[in-house]
Amino acid sequence: MYEKITPPSTGEKITFNNGEPTVPDNPIIPFIRGDGTGIDIWPAAQKVFDAAVDVAYTGKRKISWFKIYAGDEACELYGTYQYLPQDTLTAIQEYGVAIKGPLTTPVGGGIRSLNVALRQIFDLYACVRPCRYYAGTPSPHKNPEKLDVIVYRENTEDIYLGIEWRQGSEIGDRLIKYLNTELIPATPEHGKKQIPLDSGIGIKPISKTGSQRLVRRAIKHALQLPKHKQMVTLVHKGNIMKYTEGAFRDWGYELATSEFRQQCITERESWILSNKEKNPNITTQENARMVDPGFDALTTEKQAQIVKEVETVLNSIWDTHGNGKWQDKVMVNDRIADSIFQQIQTRPDEYSILATMNLNGDYLSDAAAAIVGGLGMGPGANIGDECAIFEATHGTAPKHAGLDRINPGSVILSGVMMLEYLGWQEAADLIKKGIGDAIANREVTYDLARLMEPPVEPLKCSEFAEAIIKHFS
Ligand SMILES: NC(=O)C1=CN([C@@H]2O[C@H](COP(=O)(O)OP(=O)(O)OC[C@H]3O[C@@H](n4cnc5c(N)ncnc54)[C@H](OP(=O)(O)O)[C@@H]3O)[C@@H](O)[C@H]2O)C=CC1
Ligand SMILES: O=C(O)CCC(=O)C(=O)O
Ligand SMILES: [Mg+2]
């Protein structure tokens, strides 16, 4: 079955039932070490995972690790250009849950992202990146503890589909000419626009199916959170990209108000209901004016639309959501992407789950991680219905590779997410305690040490792992 790798001789497979993993006490879990700093981070992280499972379950549970290959390490074993061997894909397919270090993607030419390829091959459509603060972590922000968000990033489409053509390529030129002469003139709203002939060109597909399955998972997650965090914000640049990013927003609301009607309230609906709660005799016209402060300046047609919206909301959900009942529902709102970047800094405690398309989520997860201590503290998971691959938010950080200095916290926290996904909460909690206590004790790697006041001598990557383990008890 495998060309160059052998699964561990002990251990069992994780299986899936309706998207939920069934986990034996001795699961086989494939791991990819990763390029660059993967060489430092992975051994440190693995030591922490094994120690936590051992302490939490005193031998009753144990992970059987299965080393698989991708990136530079794969080329060394399998030959030139064998960046993602079939063995690796077979192992992930067979065992269902895997964890990986970062993999290099060259800029401009060269291979396309192996990280993105894995997400697409296994249809891992939700990239889940929690950004929460550990007490004592130095941060450029005054109140980093106020940020506690989870970026829910669509993980398979958008420009990451990688359908693009180089400037000057034969097909790229043909496509531009076809667009300029046939499709753009046939679309009156585009007027006399033309694409410059010396352009590179890329395609940005955003599908209804892809958007809604991501938002569905985000809402289900919100329903598991404490009441005050039951909120999903649809992040988009729909004012500019109306039919891709704007459609993501509309499909998100459509899903929330159809599949989750009894559990969700949208922000606008909440305004309409609370206007009536405060003034039971309010007219629809007055209510509409309060919902849209620019109401009087709008066209008659637009005003009529808002009045209709008010009527529809009151007629359809007053009984189920009115009289304050909406306050117990998941709040679904939306924010324009550039605005959310400043909102997570100026009003962090107003947000919880941020549902995004692929590119916006990529940007936003690095930015949010920076607030709570940097990329060394940014974990992540790529989740599908039958498979999950855990990996940090950051990349290979090549200038730090092989120096035993990088922060392994992000991969260790990705492992915490994996343990929680497996239902091994006790082991996950031990690691969170270990990390929290190590940071509070000012035992940290260079990235956090350089921000600490007064200054503190940094630990090595491997020493930080040992410090975490030491704080289990
Ligand atoms: N999922 C994946 O595998 C990903 C892969 N990549 C790939 O990684 C490569 C390098 O990308 P690059 O843009 O440099 O981004 P990186 O995320 O690799 O690193 C950028 C900077 O972030 C900080 N950083 C990253 N990881 C850590 C960590 N564990 N602990 C502390 N600080 C950290 C470092 O900052 P400082 O030096 O200031 O301390 C580092 O120089 C590219 O090929 C890219 O495509 C990128 C993102 C995700
Ligand atoms: O695959 C890559 O090289 C980069 C991907 C990335 O930045 C991410 O997923 O956050
Ligand atoms: Mg990224």
PDB file of C-alpha atoms and ligand atoms in Angstrom, residues 37 41 100-107 113 115 119 129 362 366 374-377 391-400 405-410 445-447 450, ligand 1:
ATOM      1  CA  THR A  37      11.442  25.935  11.501  1.00  0.00           C
ATOM      2  CA  ILE A  41       9.061  23.045  16.345  1.00  0.00           C
ATOM      3  CA  LYS A 100       1.618  19.236  10.236  1.00  0.00           C
ATOM      4  CA  GLY A 101       4.371  21.802  10.454  1.00  0.00           C
ATOM      5  CA  PRO A 102       4.613  24.635   7.937  1.00  0.00           C
ATOM      6  CA  LEU A 103       5.537  24.082   4.276  1.00  0.00           C
ATOM      7  CA  THR A 104       7.337  26.527   1.982  1.00  0.00           C
ATOM      8  CA  THR A 105       5.652  28.086  -1.058  1.00  0.00           C
ATOM      9  CA  PRO A 106       7.834  30.100  -3.426  1.00  0.00           C
ATOM     10  CA  VAL A 107       6.619  33.577  -4.468  1.00  0.00           C
ATOM     11  CA  SER A 113       1.165  25.820  -2.148  1.00  0.00           C
ATOM     12  CA  ASN A 115      -0.663  23.628   2.321  1.00  0.00           C
ATOM     13  CA  ARG A 119      -6.892  21.547   2.142  1.00  0.00           C
ATOM     14  CA  ARG A 129      -7.998  29.874  13.908  1.00  0.00           C
ATOM     15  CA  ASP A 362      -5.606  34.565   5.759  1.00  0.00           C
ATOM     16  CA  ASP A 366      -2.198  36.861  11.202  1.00  0.00           C
ATOM     17  CA  GLY A 374       2.256  37.132  17.674  1.00  0.00           C
ATOM     18  CA  LEU A 375       2.412  34.235  15.267  1.00  0.00           C
ATOM     19  CA  GLY A 376       4.168  32.070  17.830  1.00  0.00           C
ATOM     20  CA  MET A 377       0.812  31.869  19.632  1.00  0.00           C
ATOM     21  CA  GLU A 391      -1.456  23.298  11.635  1.00  0.00           C
ATOM     22  CA  ALA A 392      -0.276  26.658  12.948  1.00  0.00           C
ATOM     23  CA  THR A 393      -1.237  29.975  11.357  1.00  0.00           C
ATOM     24  CA  HIS A 394       2.379  30.897  10.609  1.00  0.00           C
ATOM     25  CA  GLY A 395       4.757  29.697   7.920  1.00  0.00           C
ATOM     26  CA  THR A 396       8.284  28.305   7.860  1.00  0.00           C
ATOM     27  CA  ALA A 397       9.983  31.485   9.221  1.00  0.00           C
ATOM     28  CA  PRO A 398      13.151  30.449   7.325  1.00  0.00           C
ATOM     29  CA  LYS A 399      15.551  32.903   8.961  1.00  0.00           C
ATOM     30  CA  HIS A 400      15.020  31.146  12.314  1.00  0.00           C
ATOM     31  CA  ARG A 405      14.913  29.463  19.043  1.00  0.00           C
ATOM     32  CA  ILE A 406      11.476  29.753  17.400  1.00  0.00           C
ATOM     33  CA  ASN A 407       8.302  29.635  19.504  1.00  0.00           C
ATOM     34  CA  PRO A 408       6.659  26.190  19.217  1.00  0.00           C
ATOM     35  CA  GLY A 409       3.536  27.549  20.985  1.00  0.00           C
ATOM     36  CA  SER A 410       1.468  27.788  17.813  1.00  0.00           C
ATOM     37  CA  THR A 445      11.031  32.123  23.660  1.00  0.00           C
ATOM     38  CA  TYR A 446      12.719  35.113  21.938  1.00  0.00           C
ATOM     39  CA  ASP A 447       9.555  36.506  20.329  1.00  0.00           C
ATOM     40  CA  ARG A 450      11.860  40.726  23.433  1.00  0.00           C
TER      41      ARG A 450
HETATM   42  N1  LIG B   1       0.463  26.845   6.583  1.00  0.00           N
HETATM   43  C1  LIG B   1       1.696  27.012   6.186  1.00  0.00           C
HETATM   44  O1  LIG B   1       2.477  26.067   6.113  1.00  0.00           O
HETATM   45  C2  LIG B   1       2.159  28.369   5.823  1.00  0.00           C
HETATM   46  C3  LIG B   1       3.273  28.491   5.040  1.00  0.00           C
HETATM   47  N2  LIG B   1       3.765  29.725   4.740  1.00  0.00           N
HETATM   48  C4  LIG B   1       5.000  29.778   3.948  1.00  0.00           C
HETATM   49  O2  LIG B   1       6.098  30.024   4.846  1.00  0.00           O
HETATM   50  C5  LIG B   1       7.143  30.694   4.146  1.00  0.00           C
HETATM   51  C6  LIG B   1       7.649  31.876   4.943  1.00  0.00           C
HETATM   52  O3  LIG B   1       6.626  32.864   4.999  1.00  0.00           O
HETATM   53  P1  LIG B   1       6.761  34.235   5.786  1.00  0.00           P
HETATM   54  O4  LIG B   1       6.041  35.258   5.023  1.00  0.00           O
HETATM   55  O5  LIG B   1       8.163  34.449   6.175  1.00  0.00           O
HETATM   56  O6  LIG B   1       5.851  34.052   7.090  1.00  0.00           O
HETATM   57  P2  LIG B   1       6.123  33.243   8.421  1.00  0.00           P
HETATM   58  O7  LIG B   1       4.830  33.116   9.094  1.00  0.00           O
HETATM   59  O8  LIG B   1       6.854  31.978   8.127  1.00  0.00           O
HETATM   60  O9  LIG B   1       7.122  34.154   9.276  1.00  0.00           O
HETATM   61  C7  LIG B   1       7.033  35.540   9.347  1.00  0.00           C
HETATM   62  C8  LIG B   1       7.553  36.038  10.673  1.00  0.00           C
HETATM   63  O10 LIG B   1       6.597  35.728  11.670  1.00  0.00           O
HETATM   64  C9  LIG B   1       7.223  35.424  12.895  1.00  0.00           C
HETATM   65  N3  LIG B   1       6.979  34.008  13.210  1.00  0.00           N
HETATM   66  C10 LIG B   1       6.572  33.008  12.398  1.00  0.00           C
HETATM   67  N4  LIG B   1       6.474  31.863  13.061  1.00  0.00           N
HETATM   68  C11 LIG B   1       6.807  32.126  14.330  1.00  0.00           C
HETATM   69  C12 LIG B   1       6.903  31.347  15.505  1.00  0.00           C
HETATM   70  N5  LIG B   1       6.621  30.034  15.521  1.00  0.00           N
HETATM   71  N6  LIG B   1       7.331  31.939  16.636  1.00  0.00           N
HETATM   72  C13 LIG B   1       7.608  33.248  16.662  1.00  0.00           C
HETATM   73  N7  LIG B   1       7.545  34.049  15.586  1.00  0.00           N
HETATM   74  C14 LIG B   1       7.144  33.488  14.433  1.00  0.00           C
HETATM   75  C15 LIG B   1       8.706  35.680  12.664  1.00  0.00           C
HETATM   76  O11 LIG B   1       8.897  37.064  12.941  1.00  0.00           O
HETATM   77  P3  LIG B   1      10.241  37.689  13.538  1.00  0.00           P
HETATM   78  O12 LIG B   1      11.335  37.265  12.627  1.00  0.00           O
HETATM   79  O13 LIG B   1       9.963  39.141  13.538  1.00  0.00           O
HETATM   80  O14 LIG B   1      10.407  37.147  14.916  1.00  0.00           O
HETATM   81  C16 LIG B   1       8.831  35.403  11.185  1.00  0.00           C
HETATM   82  O15 LIG B   1       9.985  35.967  10.624  1.00  0.00           O
HETATM   83  C17 LIG B   1       6.561  31.063   2.778  1.00  0.00           C
HETATM   84  O16 LIG B   1       7.049  30.122   1.843  1.00  0.00           O
HETATM   85  C18 LIG B   1       5.065  30.912   2.955  1.00  0.00           C
HETATM   86  O17 LIG B   1       4.430  30.624   1.757  1.00  0.00           O
HETATM   87  C19 LIG B   1       3.200  30.863   5.231  1.00  0.00           C
HETATM   88  C20 LIG B   1       2.076  30.793   6.027  1.00  0.00           C
HETATM   89  C21 LIG B   1       1.437  29.532   6.340  1.00  0.00           C
END
